[in-house]
Amino acid sequence: MSYQLTVNGRVTEVDVPGATSLAHALREHLHLRGAKIACGSGRCGSCTVRLGDRTVASCLLPVALAEDEPITTVEGLSAPDGPLHPVQEAMVACHGVQCGACTPGMVMTLHTFLDTVSQPDAGQVREALTGNLCRCTGYHTIVDAALTAAAALPTPNPREDRP
Ligand code: FES
Ligand code: FES
């Protein structure tokens, strides 16, 4: 079946069986391989993408349910030759990346979280990241990155003004 998706601002079609996950469609049909499929069962967050104003585990979401809202993947946060998004900058600066398997999902969760909470404390960041597992960093550097990104984003965050 053919499904129309809006991914990173671009309308595109994928021709896949109805049970295909969004993660599979993104990676294998649209060649957007930022979202990783690790557990494949909704437990690790490595496949996290943004659907409208919320994050989803793209390994669990049938592509048919992703047609009605814009999808943002980690590839959509910055142009290949442009500056990184502040969340990405902060992950680099704070050494929030080791093997990198969790990183796109972490970035997408933080990107979405910081749209609604412009100046979080560490506890709020940790709570926001409960669905994203990291086996390498111990999380401290990722929390530091989130707080650094929050400080770098405009205050009040203009995205909070969105309807
Ligand atoms: S791969 Fe989707 S939650 Fe783990
Ligand atoms: S950096 Fe390796 S799993 Fe998070």
Short mmCIF file of C-alpha atoms and ligand atoms in Angstrom, two decimals:
data_model
loop_
_atom_site.label_atom_id
_atom_site.label_comp_id
_atom_site.label_asym_id
_atom_site.label_seq_id
_atom_site.Cartn_x
_atom_site.Cartn_y
_atom_site.Cartn_z
CA MET A 1 0.00 0.00 0.00
CA SER A 2 1.07 3.56 -0.54
CA TYR A 3 1.31 5.97 2.37
CA GLN A 4 1.96 9.68 2.27
CA LEU A 5 4.34 10.93 4.93
CA THR A 6 5.62 14.39 5.69
CA VAL A 7 9.17 13.89 6.85
CA ASN A 8 11.43 16.76 7.81
CA GLY A 9 9.19 19.17 5.91
CA ARG A 10 9.05 17.11 2.73
CA VAL A 11 5.98 15.23 1.53
CA THR A 12 6.90 11.79 0.33
CA GLU A 13 5.26 8.44 -0.47
CA VAL A 14 6.26 5.00 0.69
CA ASP A 15 4.90 1.80 -0.79
CA VAL A 16 4.99 -0.80 1.97
CA PRO A 17 2.77 -3.40 3.63
CA GLY A 18 0.36 -1.86 6.15
CA ALA A 19 2.02 -3.44 9.17
CA THR A 20 5.39 -1.89 8.34
CA SER A 21 6.78 0.16 11.20
CA LEU A 22 7.58 3.81 10.75
CA ALA A 23 11.18 3.04 11.72
CA HIS A 24 11.50 0.49 8.93
CA ALA A 25 9.91 2.85 6.40
CA LEU A 26 12.24 5.68 7.40
CA ARG A 27 15.36 3.58 7.37
CA GLU A 28 14.82 1.20 4.48
CA HIS A 29 12.58 3.17 2.15
CA LEU A 30 13.51 6.79 2.81
CA HIS A 31 17.14 6.07 3.73
CA LEU A 32 16.93 8.11 6.91
CA ARG A 33 18.97 5.94 9.23
CA GLY A 34 19.32 8.28 12.19
CA ALA A 35 16.60 6.52 14.14
CA LYS A 36 18.08 3.19 15.25
CA ILE A 37 16.20 -0.06 15.73
CA ALA A 38 17.75 -1.66 18.80
CA CYS A 39 15.19 -3.49 20.95
CA GLY A 40 12.45 -3.29 18.33
CA SER A 41 9.84 -3.51 21.06
CA GLY A 42 9.37 -0.03 22.47
CA ARG A 43 11.71 -0.37 25.43
CA CYS A 44 14.92 1.48 24.58
CA GLY A 45 14.03 4.74 22.82
CA SER A 46 16.76 4.48 20.20
CA CYS A 47 14.16 4.72 17.43
CA THR A 48 12.53 7.87 18.82
CA VAL A 49 11.27 10.37 16.28
CA ARG A 50 8.94 13.28 16.60
CA LEU A 51 5.35 13.00 15.35
CA GLY A 52 3.68 16.39 15.56
CA ASP A 53 4.39 17.70 19.05
CA ARG A 54 5.20 14.38 20.70
CA THR A 55 7.80 11.68 20.49
CA VAL A 56 7.01 8.17 19.36
CA ALA A 57 8.85 4.87 19.34
CA SER A 58 8.97 4.49 15.59
CA CYS A 59 9.69 0.76 15.85
CA LEU A 60 6.18 0.23 17.21
CA LEU A 61 4.19 2.71 15.18
CA PRO A 62 2.65 1.33 11.98
CA VAL A 63 3.45 3.65 9.13
CA ALA A 64 -0.29 3.91 8.41
CA LEU A 65 -0.70 5.84 11.68
CA ALA A 66 1.98 8.36 10.83
CA GLU A 67 0.29 9.91 7.82
CA ASP A 68 -1.59 12.73 9.51
CA GLU A 69 1.15 14.60 11.36
CA PRO A 70 4.57 15.91 10.42
CA ILE A 71 7.46 13.62 11.26
CA THR A 72 10.80 14.98 12.36
CA THR A 73 13.85 12.77 12.50
CA VAL A 74 17.29 13.68 13.75
CA GLU A 75 18.29 14.38 10.14
CA GLY A 76 15.74 17.19 10.11
CA LEU A 77 17.25 19.20 12.95
CA SER A 78 20.12 20.66 10.97
CA ALA A 79 21.20 20.96 7.36
CA PRO A 80 24.15 18.76 6.32
CA ASP A 81 26.36 21.83 5.87
CA GLY A 82 24.65 24.03 8.45
CA PRO A 83 25.13 24.51 12.17
CA LEU A 84 23.97 21.78 14.49
CA HIS A 85 20.82 22.25 16.52
CA PRO A 86 21.60 23.49 20.07
CA VAL A 87 20.69 20.07 21.49
CA GLN A 88 23.17 18.42 19.13
CA GLU A 89 25.82 21.06 19.89
CA ALA A 90 25.37 20.46 23.60
CA MET A 91 25.60 16.68 23.24
CA VAL A 92 28.97 17.13 21.57
CA ALA A 93 30.22 19.81 23.95
CA CYS A 94 29.19 17.89 27.08
CA HIS A 95 30.45 14.50 25.82
CA GLY A 96 26.93 13.08 25.84
CA VAL A 97 27.85 10.70 23.03
CA GLN A 98 29.94 7.56 23.33
CA CYS A 99 28.96 4.69 21.04
CA GLY A 100 26.15 6.84 19.64
CA ALA A 101 23.51 4.13 19.44
CA CYS A 102 21.13 5.99 21.73
CA THR A 103 22.04 9.47 20.60
CA PRO A 104 19.48 10.21 17.85
CA GLY A 105 16.68 9.07 20.13
CA MET A 106 18.05 11.09 23.04
CA VAL A 107 18.33 14.16 20.84
CA MET A 108 14.78 13.83 19.56
CA THR A 109 13.40 13.35 23.07
CA LEU A 110 15.29 16.39 24.35
CA HIS A 111 14.33 18.45 21.31
CA THR A 112 10.65 17.75 21.98
CA PHE A 113 10.96 18.16 25.74
CA LEU A 114 12.67 21.54 25.47
CA ASP A 115 9.80 22.79 23.33
CA THR A 116 7.56 22.73 26.37
CA VAL A 117 9.95 23.15 29.29
CA SER A 118 12.39 25.91 28.53
CA GLN A 119 14.46 25.93 31.74
CA PRO A 120 14.22 22.46 33.29
CA ASP A 121 16.13 21.20 36.28
CA ALA A 122 18.12 17.98 36.23
CA GLY A 123 15.27 16.00 37.75
CA GLN A 124 12.90 17.05 35.02
CA VAL A 125 15.45 16.11 32.38
CA ARG A 126 15.96 12.68 33.91
CA GLU A 127 12.24 12.14 34.01
CA ALA A 128 11.92 13.18 30.36
CA LEU A 129 14.61 10.65 29.44
CA THR A 130 13.12 7.67 31.24
CA GLY A 131 12.15 6.07 27.92
CA ASN A 132 15.62 6.43 26.44
CA LEU A 133 18.23 3.93 27.55
CA CYS A 134 21.98 4.47 27.33
CA ARG A 135 24.46 1.74 28.17
CA CYS A 136 27.55 3.92 27.90
CA THR A 137 27.38 7.32 29.51
CA GLY A 138 25.77 6.86 32.91
CA TYR A 139 23.42 9.66 31.80
CA HIS A 140 25.25 12.48 33.65
CA THR A 141 26.72 13.96 30.50
CA ILE A 142 23.40 13.72 28.69
CA VAL A 143 21.66 15.57 31.51
CA ASP A 144 24.43 18.18 31.38
CA ALA A 145 23.85 18.47 27.63
CA ALA A 146 20.13 18.97 28.13
CA LEU A 147 20.71 21.74 30.67
CA THR A 148 23.30 23.35 28.41
CA ALA A 149 20.93 23.21 25.43
CA ALA A 150 18.13 24.67 27.51
CA ALA A 151 20.35 27.60 28.44
CA ALA A 152 21.32 28.10 24.79
CA LEU A 153 17.77 28.13 23.48
CA PRO A 154 15.90 31.44 23.59
CA THR A 155 14.04 32.22 26.81
CA PRO A 156 11.15 32.14 26.82
CA ASN A 157 11.37 29.49 24.16
CA PRO A 158 9.34 30.94 21.25
CA ARG A 159 8.09 27.46 20.40
CA GLU A 160 6.02 27.64 23.58
CA ASP A 161 3.89 30.25 21.82
CA ARG A 162 2.74 27.75 19.25
CA PRO A 163 -0.93 26.78 19.41
S1 FES B 1 14.04 0.18 18.93
FE1 FES B 1 12.20 1.21 19.29
S2 FES B 1 12.11 1.43 21.44
FE2 FES B 1 13.88 0.21 21.09
S1 FES B 2 26.20 6.42 23.95
FE1 FES B 2 26.21 4.25 23.74
S2 FES B 2 24.20 3.65 24.28
FE2 FES B 2 24.26 5.77 24.73
#
